[in-house]
PDB file of C-alpha atoms in Angstrom:
ATOM      1  CA  MET L   1      70.835 -51.651   2.751  1.00  0.00           C
ATOM      2  CA  LEU L   2      68.487 -53.938   4.279  1.00  0.00           C
ATOM      3  CA  VAL L   3      66.186 -51.205   5.922  1.00  0.00           C
ATOM      4  CA  ALA L   4      66.324 -48.973   3.124  1.00  0.00           C
ATOM      5  CA  ALA L   5      65.322 -51.509   1.136  1.00  0.00           C
ATOM      6  CA  LEU L   6      62.497 -52.511   3.649  1.00  0.00           C
ATOM      7  CA  THR L   7      61.332 -49.032   4.195  1.00  0.00           C
ATOM      8  CA  ALA L   8      61.186 -48.448  -0.162  1.00  0.00           C
ATOM      9  CA  TYR L   9      58.680 -51.420   0.496  1.00  0.00           C
ATOM     10  CA  MET L  10      56.444 -50.006   3.147  1.00  0.00           C
ATOM     11  CA  TRP L  11      56.223 -46.751   1.443  1.00  0.00           C
ATOM     12  CA  ARG L  12      55.859 -47.556  -1.944  1.00  0.00           C
ATOM     13  CA  ASP L  13      52.945 -45.838  -3.767  1.00  0.00           C
ATOM     14  CA  THR L  14      49.807 -48.300  -5.000  1.00  0.00           C
ATOM     15  CA  PHE L  15      47.674 -45.647  -5.300  1.00  0.00           C
ATOM     16  CA  ASP L  16      45.405 -45.485  -8.277  1.00  0.00           C
ATOM     17  CA  PRO L  17      43.539 -42.432  -8.982  1.00  0.00           C
ATOM     18  CA  GLU L  18      40.802 -44.413 -10.991  1.00  0.00           C
ATOM     19  CA  SER L  19      40.001 -45.607  -8.061  1.00  0.00           C
ATOM     20  CA  VAL L  20      38.321 -42.595  -6.216  1.00  0.00           C
ATOM     21  CA  ARG L  21      36.749 -41.638  -9.615  1.00  0.00           C
ATOM     22  CA  GLY L  22      32.897 -41.320  -8.413  1.00  0.00           C
ATOM     23  CA  ALA L  23      33.834 -42.041  -5.382  1.00  0.00           C
ATOM     24  CA  ARG L  24      30.938 -40.522  -2.426  1.00  0.00           C
ATOM     25  CA  VAL L  25      32.668 -38.962  -0.077  1.00  0.00           C
ATOM     26  CA  LEU L  26      31.887 -36.744   3.200  1.00  0.00           C
ATOM     27  CA  ILE L  27      34.774 -34.655   4.308  1.00  0.00           C
ATOM     28  CA  THR L  28      34.491 -32.887   8.065  1.00  0.00           C
ATOM     29  CA  GLY L  29      36.373 -29.929   8.840  1.00  0.00           C
ATOM     30  CA  ALA L  30      36.309 -29.229   4.976  1.00  0.00           C
ATOM     31  CA  SER L  31      36.182 -25.514   5.221  1.00  0.00           C
ATOM     32  CA  SER L  32      39.755 -24.791   5.309  1.00  0.00           C
ATOM     33  CA  GLY L  33      43.432 -26.736   6.185  1.00  0.00           C
ATOM     34  CA  ILE L  34      43.767 -29.962   5.183  1.00  0.00           C
ATOM     35  CA  GLY L  35      39.961 -31.172   5.104  1.00  0.00           C
ATOM     36  CA  GLU L  36      39.754 -28.117   2.425  1.00  0.00           C
ATOM     37  CA  GLN L  37      43.118 -29.334   0.683  1.00  0.00           C
ATOM     38  CA  MET L  38      41.318 -32.908   1.011  1.00  0.00           C
ATOM     39  CA  ALA L  39      38.388 -31.724  -1.037  1.00  0.00           C
ATOM     40  CA  TYR L  40      40.056 -30.143  -4.083  1.00  0.00           C
ATOM     41  CA  HIS L  41      42.350 -33.230  -4.531  1.00  0.00           C
ATOM     42  CA  TYR L  42      38.868 -35.558  -4.447  1.00  0.00           C
ATOM     43  CA  ALA L  43      37.817 -33.029  -7.055  1.00  0.00           C
ATOM     44  CA  LYS L  44      40.570 -33.508  -8.938  1.00  0.00           C
ATOM     45  CA  PHE L  45      39.716 -37.166  -8.782  1.00  0.00           C
ATOM     46  CA  GLY L  46      36.187 -36.704 -10.061  1.00  0.00           C
ATOM     47  CA  ALA L  47      34.941 -37.751  -6.915  1.00  0.00           C
ATOM     48  CA  GLN L  48      31.393 -36.888  -5.744  1.00  0.00           C
ATOM     49  CA  ILE L  49      31.665 -34.974  -2.578  1.00  0.00           C
ATOM     50  CA  VAL L  50      29.843 -33.580   0.451  1.00  0.00           C
ATOM     51  CA  ILE L  51      32.084 -31.274   2.548  1.00  0.00           C
ATOM     52  CA  THR L  52      31.562 -29.724   6.151  1.00  0.00           C
ATOM     53  CA  ALA L  53      32.182 -27.481   8.891  1.00  0.00           C
ATOM     54  CA  ARG L  54      30.699 -24.415  10.955  1.00  0.00           C
ATOM     55  CA  ARG L  55      31.854 -21.369   8.317  1.00  0.00           C
ATOM     56  CA  VAL L  56      29.031 -21.571   5.356  1.00  0.00           C
ATOM     57  CA  ASN L  57      30.589 -18.404   3.881  1.00  0.00           C
ATOM     58  CA  ALA L  58      33.983 -20.641   3.573  1.00  0.00           C
ATOM     59  CA  LEU L  59      32.345 -23.780   2.764  1.00  0.00           C
ATOM     60  CA  LYS L  60      30.735 -22.155  -0.209  1.00  0.00           C
ATOM     61  CA  THR L  61      34.081 -20.764  -1.789  1.00  0.00           C
ATOM     62  CA  VAL L  62      35.419 -24.302  -1.535  1.00  0.00           C
ATOM     63  CA  VAL L  63      32.243 -25.664  -3.000  1.00  0.00           C
ATOM     64  CA  GLN L  64      32.882 -23.190  -5.804  1.00  0.00           C
ATOM     65  CA  LYS L  65      36.429 -24.444  -6.268  1.00  0.00           C
ATOM     66  CA  CYS L  66      35.706 -27.564  -6.443  1.00  0.00           C
ATOM     67  CA  GLU L  67      33.258 -27.610  -9.463  1.00  0.00           C
ATOM     68  CA  LYS L  68      35.858 -25.663 -11.044  1.00  0.00           C
ATOM     69  CA  LEU L  69      38.023 -28.637 -10.635  1.00  0.00           C
ATOM     70  CA  GLY L  70      36.273 -31.445 -11.694  1.00  0.00           C
ATOM     71  CA  ALA L  71      33.744 -32.664  -8.748  1.00  0.00           C
ATOM     72  CA  GLN L  72      31.486 -35.178 -10.625  1.00  0.00           C
ATOM     73  CA  LYS L  73      29.324 -33.439  -7.441  1.00  0.00           C
ATOM     74  CA  VAL L  74      29.768 -31.521  -4.792  1.00  0.00           C
ATOM     75  CA  MET L  75      27.565 -29.656  -2.074  1.00  0.00           C
ATOM     76  CA  TYR L  76      28.481 -28.468   1.871  1.00  0.00           C
ATOM     77  CA  VAL L  77      26.052 -29.077   4.755  1.00  0.00           C
ATOM     78  CA  PRO L  78      27.072 -26.810   7.831  1.00  0.00           C
ATOM     79  CA  GLY L  79      27.714 -28.527  10.820  1.00  0.00           C
ATOM     80  CA  ASP L  80      28.758 -27.980  14.254  1.00  0.00           C
ATOM     81  CA  MET L  81      30.184 -31.380  15.975  1.00  0.00           C
ATOM     82  CA  SER L  82      30.055 -29.938  19.723  1.00  0.00           C
ATOM     83  CA  ASP L  83      26.343 -30.650  19.008  1.00  0.00           C
ATOM     84  CA  PRO L  84      25.985 -33.776  19.884  1.00  0.00           C
ATOM     85  CA  ALA L  85      22.561 -34.039  17.463  1.00  0.00           C
ATOM     86  CA  ASP L  86      24.974 -32.719  14.074  1.00  0.00           C
ATOM     87  CA  PRO L  87      27.505 -35.722  13.770  1.00  0.00           C
ATOM     88  CA  GLU L  88      24.216 -37.530  12.385  1.00  0.00           C
ATOM     89  CA  ARG L  89      22.405 -34.982  10.813  1.00  0.00           C
ATOM     90  CA  VAL L  90      25.360 -34.429   8.567  1.00  0.00           C
ATOM     91  CA  PHE L  91      26.014 -38.008   7.972  1.00  0.00           C
ATOM     92  CA  LYS L  92      22.140 -38.277   7.017  1.00  0.00           C
ATOM     93  CA  TYR L  93      22.182 -35.292   4.498  1.00  0.00           C
ATOM     94  CA  ALA L  94      25.478 -37.072   2.830  1.00  0.00           C
ATOM     95  CA  VAL L  95      23.718 -40.390   2.443  1.00  0.00           C
ATOM     96  CA  GLU L  96      20.976 -39.075   1.073  1.00  0.00           C
ATOM     97  CA  ASN L  97      22.052 -36.965  -1.712  1.00  0.00           C
ATOM     98  CA  LEU L  98      24.646 -39.015  -2.755  1.00  0.00           C
ATOM     99  CA  GLY L  99      22.771 -42.371  -2.673  1.00  0.00           C
ATOM    100  CA  GLY L 100      25.078 -43.840  -0.094  1.00  0.00           C
ATOM    101  CA  LEU L 101      28.690 -43.747   1.271  1.00  0.00           C
ATOM    102  CA  ASP L 102      32.029 -45.002  -0.319  1.00  0.00           C
ATOM    103  CA  PHE L 103      34.365 -42.769   2.081  1.00  0.00           C
ATOM    104  CA  LEU L 104      33.946 -41.055   5.264  1.00  0.00           C
ATOM    105  CA  VAL L 105      37.036 -38.717   6.254  1.00  0.00           C
ATOM    106  CA  LEU L 106      36.860 -37.817   9.693  1.00  0.00           C
ATOM    107  CA  ASN L 107      39.497 -34.368   9.966  1.00  0.00           C
ATOM    108  CA  HIS L 108      37.529 -32.327  12.258  1.00  0.00           C
ATOM    109  CA  VAL L 109      39.403 -30.331  15.024  1.00  0.00           C
ATOM    110  CA  GLY L 110      38.079 -28.392  18.308  1.00  0.00           C
ATOM    111  CA  ASN L 111      39.814 -25.178  19.303  1.00  0.00           C
ATOM    112  CA  MET L 112      42.793 -25.493  21.869  1.00  0.00           C
ATOM    113  CA  ASN L 113      45.186 -23.482  23.096  1.00  0.00           C
ATOM    114  CA  ILE L 114      49.026 -23.915  23.756  1.00  0.00           C
ATOM    115  CA  GLU L 115      49.774 -24.023  27.291  1.00  0.00           C
ATOM    116  CA  LEU L 116      50.547 -25.689  30.264  1.00  0.00           C
ATOM    117  CA  TRP L 117      46.977 -27.137  31.559  1.00  0.00           C
ATOM    118  CA  ASN L 118      45.299 -25.258  34.019  1.00  0.00           C
ATOM    119  CA  GLY L 119      42.593 -27.246  35.594  1.00  0.00           C
ATOM    120  CA  ASP L 120      39.541 -26.784  33.174  1.00  0.00           C
ATOM    121  CA  ALA L 121      37.992 -30.162  32.803  1.00  0.00           C
ATOM    122  CA  ASP L 122      35.224 -28.975  31.258  1.00  0.00           C
ATOM    123  CA  HIS L 123      37.087 -27.800  28.490  1.00  0.00           C
ATOM    124  CA  VAL L 124      38.615 -30.899  28.064  1.00  0.00           C
ATOM    125  CA  ARG L 125      35.086 -32.548  28.292  1.00  0.00           C
ATOM    126  CA  SER L 126      33.636 -30.368  25.037  1.00  0.00           C
ATOM    127  CA  LEU L 127      36.884 -31.175  23.349  1.00  0.00           C
ATOM    128  CA  MET L 128      36.262 -34.851  24.048  1.00  0.00           C
ATOM    129  CA  GLN L 129      32.591 -34.063  22.125  1.00  0.00           C
ATOM    130  CA  VAL L 130      34.301 -32.607  19.167  1.00  0.00           C
ATOM    131  CA  ASN L 131      37.502 -34.449  18.824  1.00  0.00           C
ATOM    132  CA  PHE L 132      36.327 -37.763  19.714  1.00  0.00           C
ATOM    133  CA  VAL L 133      33.002 -38.885  20.399  1.00  0.00           C
ATOM    134  CA  SER L 134      31.419 -36.909  16.954  1.00  0.00           C
ATOM    135  CA  PHE L 135      34.139 -39.309  15.367  1.00  0.00           C
ATOM    136  CA  VAL L 136      32.546 -42.261  17.124  1.00  0.00           C
ATOM    137  CA  GLN L 137      29.071 -41.125  16.633  1.00  0.00           C
ATOM    138  CA  MET L 138      29.560 -40.660  12.795  1.00  0.00           C
ATOM    139  CA  ALA L 139      31.475 -43.897  12.520  1.00  0.00           C
ATOM    140  CA  ALA L 140      28.591 -45.861  14.510  1.00  0.00           C
ATOM    141  CA  ALA L 141      26.051 -44.128  11.517  1.00  0.00           C
ATOM    142  CA  ALA L 142      28.210 -45.049   8.431  1.00  0.00           C
ATOM    143  CA  PHE L 143      29.024 -48.800   9.297  1.00  0.00           C
ATOM    144  CA  PRO L 144      25.887 -50.188   8.056  1.00  0.00           C
ATOM    145  CA  VAL L 145      26.174 -47.758   4.922  1.00  0.00           C
ATOM    146  CA  LEU L 146      29.804 -48.692   4.424  1.00  0.00           C
ATOM    147  CA  GLU L 147      29.239 -52.417   4.984  1.00  0.00           C
ATOM    148  CA  THR L 148      26.752 -52.610   1.885  1.00  0.00           C
ATOM    149  CA  SER L 149      29.421 -50.360  -0.158  1.00  0.00           C
ATOM    150  CA  GLY L 150      32.443 -51.790   0.961  1.00  0.00           C
ATOM    151  CA  GLY L 151      33.701 -48.533   2.043  1.00  0.00           C
ATOM    152  CA  SER L 152      36.059 -46.810   4.297  1.00  0.00           C
ATOM    153  CA  ILE L 153      36.480 -44.744   7.716  1.00  0.00           C
ATOM    154  CA  ILE L 154      39.413 -42.292   7.548  1.00  0.00           C
ATOM    155  CA  VAL L 155      40.320 -41.002  10.391  1.00  0.00           C
ATOM    156  CA  VAL L 156      42.857 -38.018  10.464  1.00  0.00           C
ATOM    157  CA  SER L 157      44.778 -38.126  14.043  1.00  0.00           C
ATOM    158  CA  SER L 158      48.021 -36.398  15.122  1.00  0.00           C
ATOM    159  CA  LEU L 159      51.369 -37.940  16.548  1.00  0.00           C
ATOM    160  CA  ALA L 160      50.160 -35.896  19.643  1.00  0.00           C
ATOM    161  CA  GLY L 161      48.178 -39.272  19.771  1.00  0.00           C
ATOM    162  CA  LYS L 162      51.307 -41.181  20.211  1.00  0.00           C
ATOM    163  CA  LEU L 163      53.707 -39.159  22.058  1.00  0.00           C
ATOM    164  CA  ALA L 164      52.041 -37.521  24.979  1.00  0.00           C
ATOM    165  CA  SER L 165      52.955 -33.796  24.636  1.00  0.00           C
ATOM    166  CA  PRO L 166      53.148 -30.847  26.953  1.00  0.00           C
ATOM    167  CA  PHE L 167      51.172 -27.662  26.349  1.00  0.00           C
ATOM    168  CA  VAL L 168      48.219 -29.620  24.751  1.00  0.00           C
ATOM    169  CA  ALA L 169      47.304 -32.126  27.393  1.00  0.00           C
ATOM    170  CA  PRO L 170      43.420 -31.620  26.403  1.00  0.00           C
ATOM    171  CA  TYR L 171      44.294 -32.491  22.694  1.00  0.00           C
ATOM    172  CA  THR L 172      46.621 -34.749  23.327  1.00  0.00           C
ATOM    173  CA  SER L 173      44.140 -36.827  25.508  1.00  0.00           C
ATOM    174  CA  THR L 174      41.506 -36.678  22.740  1.00  0.00           C
ATOM    175  CA  LYS L 175      43.854 -38.186  20.211  1.00  0.00           C
ATOM    176  CA  PHE L 176      45.217 -40.606  22.128  1.00  0.00           C
ATOM    177  CA  ALA L 177      41.200 -41.948  22.933  1.00  0.00           C
ATOM    178  CA  MET L 178      40.762 -41.728  19.299  1.00  0.00           C
ATOM    179  CA  ASN L 179      43.553 -43.704  18.273  1.00  0.00           C
ATOM    180  CA  GLY L 180      42.452 -46.305  21.213  1.00  0.00           C
ATOM    181  CA  PHE L 181      39.297 -46.613  20.148  1.00  0.00           C
ATOM    182  CA  PHE L 182      39.661 -46.997  16.292  1.00  0.00           C
ATOM    183  CA  GLY L 183      42.609 -49.320  16.754  1.00  0.00           C
ATOM    184  CA  ALA L 184      40.405 -51.676  18.590  1.00  0.00           C
ATOM    185  CA  LEU L 185      37.677 -51.250  16.099  1.00  0.00           C
ATOM    186  CA  GLN L 186      40.200 -52.225  13.105  1.00  0.00           C
ATOM    187  CA  ASN L 187      40.313 -55.361  15.176  1.00  0.00           C
ATOM    188  CA  GLU L 188      36.993 -56.104  15.523  1.00  0.00           C
ATOM    189  CA  LEU L 189      36.025 -55.959  12.213  1.00  0.00           C
ATOM    190  CA  ALA L 190      38.859 -58.166  11.518  1.00  0.00           C
ATOM    191  CA  ILE L 191      37.226 -60.857  14.094  1.00  0.00           C
ATOM    192  CA  LYS L 192      33.692 -59.846  12.052  1.00  0.00           C
ATOM    193  CA  LYS L 193      35.451 -60.503   8.766  1.00  0.00           C
ATOM    194  CA  SER L 194      34.147 -56.947   7.770  1.00  0.00           C
ATOM    195  CA  ASN L 195      34.313 -55.715   4.018  1.00  0.00           C
ATOM    196  CA  VAL L 196      34.667 -52.008   6.110  1.00  0.00           C
ATOM    197  CA  SER L 197      38.253 -50.524   6.210  1.00  0.00           C
ATOM    198  CA  VAL L 198      39.293 -48.076   8.943  1.00  0.00           C
ATOM    199  CA  SER L 199      42.317 -45.563   8.570  1.00  0.00           C
ATOM    200  CA  ILE L 200      43.911 -44.384  10.377  1.00  0.00           C
ATOM    201  CA  LEU L 201      46.184 -41.226   9.692  1.00  0.00           C
ATOM    202  CA  ILE L 202      49.316 -39.892  11.860  1.00  0.00           C
ATOM    203  CA  LEU L 203      50.406 -36.543  11.169  1.00  0.00           C
ATOM    204  CA  GLY L 204      53.359 -34.232  12.250  1.00  0.00           C
ATOM    205  CA  LEU L 205      53.207 -30.189  12.437  1.00  0.00           C
ATOM    206  CA  ILE L 206      51.489 -29.790   9.000  1.00  0.00           C
ATOM    207  CA  ASP L 207      51.414 -25.621   7.925  1.00  0.00           C
ATOM    208  CA  THR L 208      47.910 -24.893   7.484  1.00  0.00           C
ATOM    209  CA  GLU L 209      46.980 -21.432   9.097  1.00  0.00           C
ATOM    210  CA  ALA L 210      45.545 -22.373  11.991  1.00  0.00           C
ATOM    211  CA  ALA L 211      48.150 -24.355  13.348  1.00  0.00           C
ATOM    212  CA  MET L 212      50.790 -21.660  12.437  1.00  0.00           C
ATOM    213  CA  ASN L 213      48.886 -19.112  14.868  1.00  0.00           C
ATOM    214  CA  LYS L 214      48.422 -21.278  17.723  1.00  0.00           C
ATOM    215  CA  ILE L 215      52.524 -22.538  17.740  1.00  0.00           C
ATOM    216  CA  LYS L 216      53.780 -19.190  17.640  1.00  0.00           C
ATOM    217  CA  GLY L 217      56.901 -18.822  20.097  1.00  0.00           C
ATOM    218  CA  PHE L 218      56.356 -22.847  21.013  1.00  0.00           C
ATOM    219  CA  ASN L 219      58.103 -24.486  18.690  1.00  0.00           C
ATOM    220  CA  THR L 220      60.683 -24.647  16.423  1.00  0.00           C
ATOM    221  CA  MET L 221      59.816 -27.835  14.223  1.00  0.00           C
ATOM    222  CA  THR L 222      59.380 -28.098  10.422  1.00  0.00           C
ATOM    223  CA  ALA L 223      55.924 -27.776   9.396  1.00  0.00           C
ATOM    224  CA  TYR L 224      54.868 -29.641   6.355  1.00  0.00           C
ATOM    225  CA  PRO L 225      52.658 -29.248   3.423  1.00  0.00           C
ATOM    226  CA  ALA L 226      48.953 -28.994   3.883  1.00  0.00           C
ATOM    227  CA  SER L 227      48.514 -29.887  -0.048  1.00  0.00           C
ATOM    228  CA  GLU L 228      50.984 -32.904   0.798  1.00  0.00           C
ATOM    229  CA  ALA L 229      49.190 -33.850   3.958  1.00  0.00           C
ATOM    230  CA  ALA L 230      45.809 -34.498   2.275  1.00  0.00           C
ATOM    231  CA  LEU L 231      47.179 -36.483  -0.567  1.00  0.00           C
ATOM    232  CA  SER L 232      48.669 -38.679   1.808  1.00  0.00           C
ATOM    233  CA  ILE L 233      45.271 -39.200   3.747  1.00  0.00           C
ATOM    234  CA  ILE L 234      43.259 -39.419   0.336  1.00  0.00           C
ATOM    235  CA  LYS L 235      46.113 -42.495  -1.149  1.00  0.00           C
ATOM    236  CA  ALA L 236      46.122 -43.843   2.357  1.00  0.00           C
ATOM    237  CA  GLY L 237      42.210 -44.049   2.578  1.00  0.00           C
ATOM    238  CA  ALA L 238      41.877 -45.465  -0.881  1.00  0.00           C
ATOM    239  CA  THR L 239      44.558 -48.628  -0.362  1.00  0.00           C
ATOM    240  CA  ARG L 240      42.787 -49.386   2.700  1.00  0.00           C
ATOM    241  CA  GLN L 241      46.048 -48.721   4.854  1.00  0.00           C
ATOM    242  CA  LYS L 242      45.512 -49.472   8.593  1.00  0.00           C
ATOM    243  CA  GLU L 243      47.850 -46.870   9.466  1.00  0.00           C
ATOM    244  CA  ALA L 244      50.112 -43.714   7.980  1.00  0.00           C
ATOM    245  CA  TYR L 245      52.096 -41.323   8.633  1.00  0.00           C
ATOM    246  CA  TYR L 246      52.913 -38.120   7.267  1.00  0.00           C
ATOM    247  CA  PRO L 247      55.441 -37.476   6.946  1.00  0.00           C
ATOM    248  CA  TRP L 248      56.968 -41.153   6.714  1.00  0.00           C
ATOM    249  CA  PHE L 249      59.470 -40.236   8.932  1.00  0.00           C
ATOM    250  CA  HIS L 250      57.201 -39.900  12.029  1.00  0.00           C
ATOM    251  CA  TYR L 251      56.980 -44.044  12.218  1.00  0.00           C
ATOM    252  CA  PHE L 252      60.712 -44.128  13.280  1.00  0.00           C
ATOM    253  CA  THR L 253      59.997 -41.356  15.725  1.00  0.00           C
ATOM    254  CA  CYS L 254      57.256 -43.309  17.237  1.00  0.00           C
ATOM    255  CA  LEU L 255      59.065 -46.528  17.067  1.00  0.00           C
ATOM    256  CA  ILE L 256      61.994 -44.769  18.959  1.00  0.00           C
ATOM    257  CA  ASN L 257      60.147 -43.182  21.574  1.00  0.00           C
ATOM    258  CA  ASN L 258      58.874 -46.593  22.336  1.00  0.00           C
ATOM    259  CA  ILE L 259      62.120 -48.287  22.612  1.00  0.00           C
ATOM    260  CA  PHE L 260      63.893 -45.148  24.188  1.00  0.00           C
ATOM    261  CA  PRO L 261      60.991 -43.336  26.197  1.00  0.00           C
ATOM    262  CA  PHE L 262      63.640 -42.006  28.370  1.00  0.00           C
ATOM    263  CA  GLY L 263      64.991 -39.909  25.860  1.00  0.00           C
ATOM    264  CA  LYS L 264      61.754 -37.700  26.112  1.00  0.00           C
ATOM    265  CA  ASP L 265      62.423 -37.355  30.041  1.00  0.00           C
ATOM    266  CA  ILE L 266      66.055 -35.659  29.102  1.00  0.00           C
ATOM    267  CA  LEU L 267      64.691 -33.497  26.632  1.00  0.00           C
ATOM    268  CA  LEU L 268      62.147 -32.415  28.892  1.00  0.00           C
ATOM    269  CA  SER L 269      64.262 -32.246  31.999  1.00  0.00           C
ATOM    270  CA  SER L 270      66.449 -29.931  29.991  1.00  0.00           C
ATOM    271  CA  LEU L 271      63.339 -27.586  28.787  1.00  0.00           C
ATOM    272  CA  SER L 272      63.249 -27.111  32.934  1.00  0.00           C
ATOM    273  CA  ALA L 273      66.430 -26.017  33.226  1.00  0.00           C
ATOM    274  CA  GLU L 274      66.328 -24.101  30.825  1.00  0.00           C
ATOM    275  CA  ASN L 275      63.144 -21.947  31.858  1.00  0.00           C
ATOM    276  CA  LYS L 276      64.181 -21.888  35.550  1.00  0.00           C
ATOM    277  CA  GLU L 277      67.411 -20.028  33.972  1.00  0.00           C
TER     278      GLU L 277
END
């Protein structure tokens, strides 16, 4: 009874859609998947939006739909986060065209394969640039602007950044780096009494086309809707939650793993035995 009441309190919905009406938002990785869905939700709430990704034609399509959904303003700027010069360039474009910024939504992710690590250190280095270093670059550029607006950084992370997962060693290393850096940043902002908030979103498996294509033959977990994941991210950022989980029960997945870490060893041992057979 107590656990149920505590759970209901922790995950109560305090989001007010009016809190993002007219808000100035930059969304990375917004040409498809979760980023695309976030753009649509922000548009419905009447936000002012800049979206970025590498694929220009896909960005144009998202912009057109956002206009129909009610965005006060919507623009796109192509950007490749593997290029160290692009994060700051993209951010500068958004601030100049929106007249400031209220929400920086860091959602982009680099390409990876689902496989046992093959020893390719160069791939790890390049993935770090996209999945981690570019996040840091954009955050660094954003802080002076967000201090003025009292704005927020929303960091889209993964369960793989909480649980060291086989077959995705390069990817999971970038997510652990992301969670560690932005978690430490939250503490530093508290020490400085900054009015900037940082929200870290821990996502489970989401049913984006890219994710579904990657995990074929590797995973039987349930995938959850990208649109719902996108909305949960927006709500967590708008209500300035430090850390949020989608689906919500992955909070307990991480908690149980921390209390009983040997459970994972048992699972991996059974998988190893199956492979030998």
